[in-house]
Tab-separated table of C-alpha atoms and ligand atoms in Angstrom:
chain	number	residue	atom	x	y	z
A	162	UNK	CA	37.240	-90.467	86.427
A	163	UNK	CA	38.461	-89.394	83.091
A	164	UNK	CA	42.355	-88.722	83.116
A	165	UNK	CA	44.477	-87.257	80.453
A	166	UNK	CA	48.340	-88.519	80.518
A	167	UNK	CA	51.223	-87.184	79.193
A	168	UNK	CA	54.644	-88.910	78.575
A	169	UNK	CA	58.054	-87.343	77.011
A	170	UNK	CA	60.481	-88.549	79.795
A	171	UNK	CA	62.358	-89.987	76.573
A	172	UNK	CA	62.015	-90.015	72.639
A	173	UNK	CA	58.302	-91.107	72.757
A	174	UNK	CA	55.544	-88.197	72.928
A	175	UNK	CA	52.393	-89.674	74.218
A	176	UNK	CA	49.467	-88.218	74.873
A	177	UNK	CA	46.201	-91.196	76.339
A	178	UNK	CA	42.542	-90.474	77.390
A	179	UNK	CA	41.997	-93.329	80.105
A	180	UNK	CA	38.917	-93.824	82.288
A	181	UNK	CA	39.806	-95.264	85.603
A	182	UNK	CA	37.854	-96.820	88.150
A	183	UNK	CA	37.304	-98.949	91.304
A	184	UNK	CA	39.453	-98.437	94.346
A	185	UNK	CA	42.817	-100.320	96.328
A	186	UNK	CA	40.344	-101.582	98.889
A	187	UNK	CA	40.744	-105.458	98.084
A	188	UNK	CA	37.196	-105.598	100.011
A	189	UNK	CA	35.506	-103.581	96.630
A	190	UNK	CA	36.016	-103.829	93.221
A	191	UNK	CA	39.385	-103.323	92.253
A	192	UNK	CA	40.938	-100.762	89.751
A	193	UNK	CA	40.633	-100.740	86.136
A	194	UNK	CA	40.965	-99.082	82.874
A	195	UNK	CA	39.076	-98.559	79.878
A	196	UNK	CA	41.678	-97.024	77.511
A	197	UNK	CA	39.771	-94.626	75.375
A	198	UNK	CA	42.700	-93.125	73.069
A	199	UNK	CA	46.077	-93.557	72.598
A	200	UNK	CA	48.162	-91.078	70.287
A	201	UNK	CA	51.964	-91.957	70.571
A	202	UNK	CA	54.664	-90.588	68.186
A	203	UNK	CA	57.938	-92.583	68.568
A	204	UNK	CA	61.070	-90.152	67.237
A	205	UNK	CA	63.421	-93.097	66.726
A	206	UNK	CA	63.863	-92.611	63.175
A	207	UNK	CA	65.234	-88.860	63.922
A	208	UNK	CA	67.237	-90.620	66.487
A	209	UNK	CA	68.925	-93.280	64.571
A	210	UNK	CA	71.373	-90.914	62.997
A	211	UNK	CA	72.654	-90.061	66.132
A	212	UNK	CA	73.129	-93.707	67.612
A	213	UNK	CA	70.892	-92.685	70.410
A	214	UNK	CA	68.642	-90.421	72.067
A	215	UNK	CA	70.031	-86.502	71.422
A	216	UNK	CA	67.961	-84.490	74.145
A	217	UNK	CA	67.497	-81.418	72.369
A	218	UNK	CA	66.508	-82.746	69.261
A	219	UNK	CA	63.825	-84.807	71.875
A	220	UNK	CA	62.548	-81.740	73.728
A	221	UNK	CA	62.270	-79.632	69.795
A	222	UNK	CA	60.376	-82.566	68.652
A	223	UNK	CA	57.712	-83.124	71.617
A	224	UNK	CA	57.075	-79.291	71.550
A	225	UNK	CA	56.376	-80.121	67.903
A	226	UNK	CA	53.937	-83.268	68.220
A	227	UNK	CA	52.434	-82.426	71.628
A	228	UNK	CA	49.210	-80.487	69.938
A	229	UNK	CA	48.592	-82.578	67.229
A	230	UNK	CA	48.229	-85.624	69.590
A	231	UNK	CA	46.567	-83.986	71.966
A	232	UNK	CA	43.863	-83.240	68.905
A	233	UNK	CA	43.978	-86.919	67.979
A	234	UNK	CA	43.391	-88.341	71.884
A	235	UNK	CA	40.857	-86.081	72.321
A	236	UNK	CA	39.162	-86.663	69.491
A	237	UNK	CA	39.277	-90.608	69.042
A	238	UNK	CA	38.097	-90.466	72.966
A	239	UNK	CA	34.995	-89.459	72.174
A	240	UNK	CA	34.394	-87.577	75.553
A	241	UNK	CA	31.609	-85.199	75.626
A	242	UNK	CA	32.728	-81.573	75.197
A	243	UNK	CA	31.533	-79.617	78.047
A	244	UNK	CA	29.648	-76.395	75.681
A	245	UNK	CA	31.520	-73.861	77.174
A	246	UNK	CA	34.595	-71.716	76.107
A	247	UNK	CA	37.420	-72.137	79.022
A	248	UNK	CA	37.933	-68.491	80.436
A	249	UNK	CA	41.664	-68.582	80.667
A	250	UNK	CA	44.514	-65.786	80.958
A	251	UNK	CA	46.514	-65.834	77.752
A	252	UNK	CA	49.539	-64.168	79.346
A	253	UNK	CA	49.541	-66.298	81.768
A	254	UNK	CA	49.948	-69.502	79.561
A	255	UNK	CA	52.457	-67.465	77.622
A	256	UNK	CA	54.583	-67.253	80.345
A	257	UNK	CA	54.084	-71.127	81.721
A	258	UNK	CA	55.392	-72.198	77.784
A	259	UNK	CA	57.764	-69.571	77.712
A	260	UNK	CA	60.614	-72.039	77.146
A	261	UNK	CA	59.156	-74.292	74.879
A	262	UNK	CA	59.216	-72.904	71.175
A	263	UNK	CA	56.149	-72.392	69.142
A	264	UNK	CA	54.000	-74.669	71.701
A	265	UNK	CA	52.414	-71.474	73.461
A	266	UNK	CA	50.994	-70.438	69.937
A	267	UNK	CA	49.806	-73.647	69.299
A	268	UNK	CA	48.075	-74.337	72.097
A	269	UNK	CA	46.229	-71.265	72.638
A	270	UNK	CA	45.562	-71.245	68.640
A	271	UNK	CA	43.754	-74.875	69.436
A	272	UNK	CA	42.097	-73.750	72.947
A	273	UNK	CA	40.174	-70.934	71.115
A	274	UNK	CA	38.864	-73.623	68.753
A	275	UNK	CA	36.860	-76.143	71.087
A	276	UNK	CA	35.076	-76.409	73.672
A	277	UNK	CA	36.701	-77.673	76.899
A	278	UNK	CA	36.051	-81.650	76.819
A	279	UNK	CA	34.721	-83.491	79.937
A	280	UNK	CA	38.849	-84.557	81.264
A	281	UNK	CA	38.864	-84.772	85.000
A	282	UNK	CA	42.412	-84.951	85.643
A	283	UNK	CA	45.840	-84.624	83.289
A	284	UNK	CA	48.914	-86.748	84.767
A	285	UNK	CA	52.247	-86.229	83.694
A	286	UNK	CA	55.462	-87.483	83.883
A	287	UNK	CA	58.126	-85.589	86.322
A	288	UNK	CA	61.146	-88.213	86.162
A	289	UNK	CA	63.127	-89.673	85.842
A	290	UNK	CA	63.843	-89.536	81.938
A	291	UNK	CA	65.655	-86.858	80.209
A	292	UNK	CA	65.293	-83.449	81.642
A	293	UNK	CA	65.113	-81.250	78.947
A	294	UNK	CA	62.345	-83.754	77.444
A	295	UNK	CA	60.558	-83.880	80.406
A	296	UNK	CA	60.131	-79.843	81.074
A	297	UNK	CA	57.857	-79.865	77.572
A	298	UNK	CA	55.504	-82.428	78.768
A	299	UNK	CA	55.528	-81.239	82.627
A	300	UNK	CA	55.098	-77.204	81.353
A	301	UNK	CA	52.350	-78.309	78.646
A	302	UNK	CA	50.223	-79.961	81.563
A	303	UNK	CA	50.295	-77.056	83.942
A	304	UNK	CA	49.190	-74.916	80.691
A	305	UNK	CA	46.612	-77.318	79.729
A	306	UNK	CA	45.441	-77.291	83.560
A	307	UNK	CA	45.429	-73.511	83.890
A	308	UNK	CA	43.146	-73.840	80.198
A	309	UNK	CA	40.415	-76.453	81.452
A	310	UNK	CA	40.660	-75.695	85.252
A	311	UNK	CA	42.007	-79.583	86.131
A	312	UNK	CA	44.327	-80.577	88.451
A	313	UNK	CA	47.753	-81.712	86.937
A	314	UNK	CA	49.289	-84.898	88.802
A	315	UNK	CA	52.852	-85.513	88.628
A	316	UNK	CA	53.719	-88.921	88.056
A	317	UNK	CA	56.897	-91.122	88.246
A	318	UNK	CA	57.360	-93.267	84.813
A	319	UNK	CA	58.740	-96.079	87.008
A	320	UNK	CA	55.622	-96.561	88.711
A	321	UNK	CA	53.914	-95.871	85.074
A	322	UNK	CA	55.929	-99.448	84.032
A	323	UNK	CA	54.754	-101.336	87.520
A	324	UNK	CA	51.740	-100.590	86.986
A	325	UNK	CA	51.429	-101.169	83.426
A	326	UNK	CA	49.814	-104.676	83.283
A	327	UNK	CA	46.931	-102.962	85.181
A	328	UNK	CA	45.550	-102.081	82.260
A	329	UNK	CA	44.512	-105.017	80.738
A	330	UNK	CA	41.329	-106.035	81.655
A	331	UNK	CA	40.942	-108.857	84.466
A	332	UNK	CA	44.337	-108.337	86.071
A	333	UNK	CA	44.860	-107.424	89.239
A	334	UNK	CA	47.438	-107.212	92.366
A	335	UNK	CA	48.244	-109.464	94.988
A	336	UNK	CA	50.770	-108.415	97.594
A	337	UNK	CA	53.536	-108.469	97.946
A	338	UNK	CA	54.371	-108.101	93.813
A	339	UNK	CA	57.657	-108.540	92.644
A	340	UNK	CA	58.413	-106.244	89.541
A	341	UNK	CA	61.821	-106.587	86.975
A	342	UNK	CA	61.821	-102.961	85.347
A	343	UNK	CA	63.721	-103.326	82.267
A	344	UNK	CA	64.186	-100.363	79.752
A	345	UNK	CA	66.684	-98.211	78.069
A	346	UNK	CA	67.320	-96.222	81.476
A	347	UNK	CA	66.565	-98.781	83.846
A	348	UNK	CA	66.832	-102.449	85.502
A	349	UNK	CA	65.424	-102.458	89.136
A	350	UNK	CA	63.918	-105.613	90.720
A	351	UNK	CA	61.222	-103.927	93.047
A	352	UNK	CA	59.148	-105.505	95.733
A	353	UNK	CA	55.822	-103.022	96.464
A	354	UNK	CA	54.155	-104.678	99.927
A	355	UNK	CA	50.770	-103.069	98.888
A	356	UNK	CA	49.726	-100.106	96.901
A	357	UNK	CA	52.002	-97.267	98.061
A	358	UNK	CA	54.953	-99.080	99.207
A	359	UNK	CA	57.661	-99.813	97.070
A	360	UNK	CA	61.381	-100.486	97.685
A	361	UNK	CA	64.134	-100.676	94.741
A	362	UNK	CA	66.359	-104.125	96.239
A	363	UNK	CA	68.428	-104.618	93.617
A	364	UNK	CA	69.176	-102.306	90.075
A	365	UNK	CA	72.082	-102.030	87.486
A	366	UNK	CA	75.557	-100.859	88.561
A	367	UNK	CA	76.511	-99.303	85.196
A	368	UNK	CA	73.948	-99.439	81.906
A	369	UNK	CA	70.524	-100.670	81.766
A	370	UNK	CA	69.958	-103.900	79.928
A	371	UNK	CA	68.196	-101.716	77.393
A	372	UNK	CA	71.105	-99.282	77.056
A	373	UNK	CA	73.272	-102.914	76.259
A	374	UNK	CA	70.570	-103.873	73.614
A	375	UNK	CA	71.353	-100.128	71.925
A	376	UNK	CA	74.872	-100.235	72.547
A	377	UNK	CA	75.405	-103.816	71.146
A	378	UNK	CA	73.068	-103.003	68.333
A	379	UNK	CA	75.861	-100.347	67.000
A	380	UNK	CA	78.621	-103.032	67.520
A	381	UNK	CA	76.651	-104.766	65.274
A	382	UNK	CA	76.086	-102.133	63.063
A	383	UNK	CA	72.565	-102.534	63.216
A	384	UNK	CA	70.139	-99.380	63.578
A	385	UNK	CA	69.131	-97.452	67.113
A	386	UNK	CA	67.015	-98.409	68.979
A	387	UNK	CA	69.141	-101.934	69.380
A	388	UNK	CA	66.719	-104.024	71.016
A	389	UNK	CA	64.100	-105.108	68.046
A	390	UNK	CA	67.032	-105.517	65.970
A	391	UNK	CA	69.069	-107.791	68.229
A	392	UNK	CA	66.008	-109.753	69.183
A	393	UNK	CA	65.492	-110.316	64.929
A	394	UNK	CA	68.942	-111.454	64.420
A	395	UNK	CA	69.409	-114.018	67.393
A	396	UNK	CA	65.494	-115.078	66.136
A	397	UNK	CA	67.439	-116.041	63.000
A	398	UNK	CA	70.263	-116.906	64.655
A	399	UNK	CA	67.677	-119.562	66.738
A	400	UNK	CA	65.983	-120.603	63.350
A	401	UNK	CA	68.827	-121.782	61.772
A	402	UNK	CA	70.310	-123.838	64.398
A	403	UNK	CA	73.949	-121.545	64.188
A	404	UNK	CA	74.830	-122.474	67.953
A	405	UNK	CA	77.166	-119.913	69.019
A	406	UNK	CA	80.747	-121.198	68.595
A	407	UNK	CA	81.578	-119.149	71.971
A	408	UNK	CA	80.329	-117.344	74.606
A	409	UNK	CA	79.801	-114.529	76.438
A	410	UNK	CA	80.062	-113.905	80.651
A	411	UNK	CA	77.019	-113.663	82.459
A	412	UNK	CA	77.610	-110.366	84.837
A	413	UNK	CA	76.800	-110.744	88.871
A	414	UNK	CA	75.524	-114.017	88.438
A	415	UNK	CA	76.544	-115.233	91.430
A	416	UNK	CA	76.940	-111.719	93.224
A	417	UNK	CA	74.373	-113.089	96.298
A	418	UNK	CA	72.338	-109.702	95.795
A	419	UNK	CA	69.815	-108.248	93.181
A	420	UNK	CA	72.753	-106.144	91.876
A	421	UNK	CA	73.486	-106.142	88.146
A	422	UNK	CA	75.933	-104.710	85.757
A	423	UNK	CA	75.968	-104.748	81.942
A	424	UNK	CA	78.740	-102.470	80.670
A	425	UNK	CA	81.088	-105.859	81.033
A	426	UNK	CA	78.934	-107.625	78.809
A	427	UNK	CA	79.043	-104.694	76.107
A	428	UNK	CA	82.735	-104.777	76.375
A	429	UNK	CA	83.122	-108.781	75.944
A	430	UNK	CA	81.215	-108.604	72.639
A	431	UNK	CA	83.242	-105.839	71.786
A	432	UNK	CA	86.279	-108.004	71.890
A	433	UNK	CA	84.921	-110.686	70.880
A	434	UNK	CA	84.387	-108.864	67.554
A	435	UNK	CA	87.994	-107.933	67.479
A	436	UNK	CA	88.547	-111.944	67.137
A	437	UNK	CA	86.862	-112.134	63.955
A	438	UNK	CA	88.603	-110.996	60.171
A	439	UNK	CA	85.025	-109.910	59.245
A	440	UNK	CA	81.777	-109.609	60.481
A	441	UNK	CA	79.617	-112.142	58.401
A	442	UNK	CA	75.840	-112.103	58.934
A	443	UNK	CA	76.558	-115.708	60.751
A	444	UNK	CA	79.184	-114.279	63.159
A	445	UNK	CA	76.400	-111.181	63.920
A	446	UNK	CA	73.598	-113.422	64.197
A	447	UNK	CA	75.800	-115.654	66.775
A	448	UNK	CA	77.013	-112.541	68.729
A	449	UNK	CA	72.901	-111.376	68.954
A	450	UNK	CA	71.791	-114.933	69.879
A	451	UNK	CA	74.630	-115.398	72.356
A	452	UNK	CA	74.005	-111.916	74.007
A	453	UNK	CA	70.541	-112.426	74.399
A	454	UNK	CA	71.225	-115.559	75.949
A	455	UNK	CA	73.505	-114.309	78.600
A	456	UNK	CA	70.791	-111.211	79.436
A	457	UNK	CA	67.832	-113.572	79.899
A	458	UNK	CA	70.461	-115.627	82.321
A	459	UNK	CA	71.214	-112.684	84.056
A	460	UNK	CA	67.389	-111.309	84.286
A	461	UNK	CA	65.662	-115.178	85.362
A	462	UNK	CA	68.377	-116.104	87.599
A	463	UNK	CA	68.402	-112.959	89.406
A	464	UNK	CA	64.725	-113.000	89.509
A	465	UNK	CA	64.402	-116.296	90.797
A	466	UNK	CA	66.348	-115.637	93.943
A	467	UNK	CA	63.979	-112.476	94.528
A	468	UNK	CA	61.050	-114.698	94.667
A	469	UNK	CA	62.778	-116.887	97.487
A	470	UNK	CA	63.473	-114.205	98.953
A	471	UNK	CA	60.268	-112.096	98.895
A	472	UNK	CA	58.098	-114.944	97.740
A	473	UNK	CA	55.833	-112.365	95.700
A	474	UNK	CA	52.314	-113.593	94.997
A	475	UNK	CA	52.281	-111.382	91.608
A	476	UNK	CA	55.855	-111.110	89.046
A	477	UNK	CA	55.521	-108.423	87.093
A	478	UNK	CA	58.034	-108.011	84.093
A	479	UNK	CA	57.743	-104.440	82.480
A	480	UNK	CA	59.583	-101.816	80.450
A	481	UNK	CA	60.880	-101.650	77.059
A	482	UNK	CA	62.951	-104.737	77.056
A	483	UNK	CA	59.938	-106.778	78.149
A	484	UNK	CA	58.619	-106.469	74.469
A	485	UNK	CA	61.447	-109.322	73.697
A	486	UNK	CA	59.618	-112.451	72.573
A	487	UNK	CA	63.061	-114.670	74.225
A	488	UNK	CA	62.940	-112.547	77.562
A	489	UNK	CA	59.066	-113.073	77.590
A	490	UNK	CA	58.888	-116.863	77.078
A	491	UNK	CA	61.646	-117.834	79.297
A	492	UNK	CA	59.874	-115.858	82.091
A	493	UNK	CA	56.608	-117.576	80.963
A	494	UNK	CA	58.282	-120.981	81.561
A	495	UNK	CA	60.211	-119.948	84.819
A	496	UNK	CA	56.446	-118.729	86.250
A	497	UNK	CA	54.986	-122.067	85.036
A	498	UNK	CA	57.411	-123.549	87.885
A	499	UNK	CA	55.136	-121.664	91.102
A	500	UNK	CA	51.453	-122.687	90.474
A	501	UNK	CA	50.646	-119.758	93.528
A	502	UNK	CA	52.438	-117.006	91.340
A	503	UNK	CA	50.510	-114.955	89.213
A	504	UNK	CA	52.759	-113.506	85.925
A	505	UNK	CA	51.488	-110.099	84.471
A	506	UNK	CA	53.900	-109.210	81.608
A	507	UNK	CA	52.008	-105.689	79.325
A	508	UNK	CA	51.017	-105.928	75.648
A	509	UNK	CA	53.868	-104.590	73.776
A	510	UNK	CA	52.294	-101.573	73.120
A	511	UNK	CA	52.382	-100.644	76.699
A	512	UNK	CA	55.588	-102.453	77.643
A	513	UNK	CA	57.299	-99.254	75.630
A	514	UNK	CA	56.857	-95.863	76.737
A	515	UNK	CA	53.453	-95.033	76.549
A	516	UNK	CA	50.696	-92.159	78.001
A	517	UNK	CA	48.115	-94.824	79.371
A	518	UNK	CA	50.607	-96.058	81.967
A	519	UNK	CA	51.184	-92.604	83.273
A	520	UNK	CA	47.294	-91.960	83.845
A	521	UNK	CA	46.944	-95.689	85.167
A	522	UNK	CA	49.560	-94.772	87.944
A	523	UNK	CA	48.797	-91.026	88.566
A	524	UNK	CA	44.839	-92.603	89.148
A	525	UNK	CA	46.589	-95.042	91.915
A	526	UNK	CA	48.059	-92.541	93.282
A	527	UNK	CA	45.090	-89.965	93.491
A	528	UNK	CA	43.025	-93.196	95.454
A	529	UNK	CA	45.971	-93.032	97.657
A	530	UNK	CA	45.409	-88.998	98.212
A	531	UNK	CA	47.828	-87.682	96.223
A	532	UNK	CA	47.533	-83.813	95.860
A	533	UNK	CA	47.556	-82.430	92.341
A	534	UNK	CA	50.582	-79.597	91.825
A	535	UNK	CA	50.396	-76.185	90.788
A	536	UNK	CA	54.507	-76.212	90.204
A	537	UNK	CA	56.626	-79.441	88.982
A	538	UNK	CA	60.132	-79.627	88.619
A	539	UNK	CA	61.400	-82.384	85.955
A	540	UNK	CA	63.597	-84.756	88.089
A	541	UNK	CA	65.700	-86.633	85.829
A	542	UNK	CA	66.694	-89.568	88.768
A	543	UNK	CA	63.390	-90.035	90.238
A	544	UNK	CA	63.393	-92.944	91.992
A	545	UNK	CA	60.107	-95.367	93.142
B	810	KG4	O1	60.672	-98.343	78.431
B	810	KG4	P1	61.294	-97.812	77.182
B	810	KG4	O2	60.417	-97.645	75.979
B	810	KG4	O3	61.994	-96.453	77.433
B	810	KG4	C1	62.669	-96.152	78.617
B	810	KG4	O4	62.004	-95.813	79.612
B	810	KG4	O5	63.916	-96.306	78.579
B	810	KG4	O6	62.513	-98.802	76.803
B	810	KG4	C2	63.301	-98.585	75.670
B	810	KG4	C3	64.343	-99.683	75.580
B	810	KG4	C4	65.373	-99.469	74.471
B	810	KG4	O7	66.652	-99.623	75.007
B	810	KG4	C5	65.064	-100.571	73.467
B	810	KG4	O8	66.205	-101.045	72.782
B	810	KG4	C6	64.476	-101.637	74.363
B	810	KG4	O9	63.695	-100.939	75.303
B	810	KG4	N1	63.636	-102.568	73.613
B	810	KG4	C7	63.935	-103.878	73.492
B	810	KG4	C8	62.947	-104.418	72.630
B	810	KG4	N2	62.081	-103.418	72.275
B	810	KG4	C9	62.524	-102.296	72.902
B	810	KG4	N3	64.937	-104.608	74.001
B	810	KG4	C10	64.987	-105.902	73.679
B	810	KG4	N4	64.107	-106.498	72.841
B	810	KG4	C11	63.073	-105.810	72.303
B	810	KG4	N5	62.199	-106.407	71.507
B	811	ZN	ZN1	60.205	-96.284	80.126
């Protein structure tokens, strides 16, 4: 089946064509993706001003972007158009996009122009994210659905990261997995027993390692979003042999659970700073190596005790902070250590918020009879 997704839980507007197949029946061939288009526009530049995502400014600029990337996915798809005009009630997508400014006009403007293409299902993300970002994506589905006569599926972004490695050819799930979520909102450790069942055992107390990245990037006084940054300046850091001359705490190490907590670790580099007369590009490089040091601690070590614990057959590591070259070879070597472990960390492109997780998890979800919606709500703590 041919699924459209949509994504604008954050400051990413996404819009993927993705053709999904096989079933969860480990007796026949198992699911996969052929990823037919992929039209993302990040906003982070717009963002950077502010230090961080500003929700209205997100919701103005998805309204803005969701048409032209719906043109572009459609188009670099190449699905057949099916030759027929969609017989739709204008009012009555009017009234669905009544809240989001200028996208009504746009959309019926580009409806009147094509012919319906051959899309069997849209999927969209309902939470968690930012509400007021999420309502644009959510209210442009059901319009889009009410224009081609498709069924809309919500879809939780969380699951969108799980099952994000899915979509690389040859991969594929053995029970029970063991997933670290890492992003800007996030840090869960989840263990899903098979398809549909998924529990959260351990997640952050206070800010998501991602949120730490961003909010030790501007301690730093290095540009939003914090994690590329910090990644390049401890890379540096790393290359020219500057060994940290201190060091920072490694939260909950030792809690006994799959708890963590990060705003600690913010506030030790933020005193830490206070220590130094000026902030050379040695002491900044130090702080970024140092800190990314004590996260990847944190993340492996809490890990670890997970998989004696759950003894997962499949590790998944997913999210935006999974795009960190450190965080992705020390879980490389730390999977190297269980020969029966299978470790499925996304391209980079889909470790970020992206469309073609949100269609790869809303098609899981359809094989395991989930009913499409005629009314979402955007629920901005969604949990798995
Ligand atoms: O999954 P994502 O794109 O959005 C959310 O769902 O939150 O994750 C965004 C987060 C940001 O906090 C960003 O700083 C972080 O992922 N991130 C990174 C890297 N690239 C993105 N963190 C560390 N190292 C990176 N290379
Ligand atoms: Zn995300």
């Amino acid at each position: 089946m041919i699924i459209l997704g949509i994504e604008t839980s954050c400051d990413e507007t996404a819009v993927s064509v993705v053709e999904a197949r096989g079933t969860l029946d480990s007796t026949h061939e198992s699911v996969r993706f052929n990823v037919r288009s992929q039209a993302l526009y990040s906003q982070v530049k717009i963002h950077a001003a502010y230090g961080g995502v500003f929700p209205a400014l997100a919701k103005r600029e998805h309204a803005k972007n969701l048409v032209p990337l719906l043109k572009k996915a459609v188009h670099d798809a190449a699905i057949e158009q099916i030759k027929e005009k969609s017989n739709f009630n204008e009012e009555k997508i009017k009234k669905i996009l009544e809240r989001e400014t200028g996208l009504a006009d746009m959309l019926l403007k580009h409806s009147a122009d094509i012919d319906r293409p051959a899309i069997d299902a849209i999927a969209v993300t309902a939470g968690p994210g930012l509400e007021p970002a999420l309502w644009v994506g959510i209210n442009f589905a059901l319009a889009l659905g009410e224009i081609w006569h498709i069924p809309v599926y919500p879809t939780n972004h969380m699951a969108g990261h799980l099952f994000s490695p899915l979509i690389t050819a040859g991969t594929t799930f053995q029970f029970p997995v063991l997933a670290l979520l890492i992003s800007g909102g996030h840090t869960e450790l989840v263990v899903a027993k098979d398809w549909q069942n998924h529990k959260v055992v351990g997640q952050t107390r206070d800010d998501a390692v991602g949120e730490a990245f961003d909010k030790v990037a501007r301690l730093l006084n290095v540009p939003y979003p914090g994690g590329p940054a910090i990644s390049r300046l401890a890379q540096e850091a790393r290359d020219a042999n500057s060994t940290p001359q201190f060091s920072l705490p490694r939260p909950m190490l030792d809690s006994g659970d799959f708890a963590f907590s990060f705003s600690g670790l913010k506030t030790a580099v933020l005193y830490l700073l206070k220590k130094f007369d000026n902030m050379t590009d040695d002491v900044r490089r130090q702080v970024a190596r140092e800190f990314e040091d004590a996260v990847t601690d944190v993340l492996i070590t809490k890990t670890t005790h997970a998989i004696a614990a759950y003894e997962p057959r499949t590790l998944v590591i997913a999210g935006g902070v999974s795009a960190n070259a450190h965080i992705r070879d020390a879980f490389e070597k730390l999977a190297a250590n269980y020969p029966d472990l299978n470790l499925y960390i996304p391209p980079v492109t889909l470790s970020t918020d992206n469309a073609v997780m949100i269609a790869a998890a809303a098609y899981i979800s359809i094989l395991s009879g989930a009913q499409p919606a005629t009314t979402i709500k955007a629920a901005g703590n969604l949990t798995l």
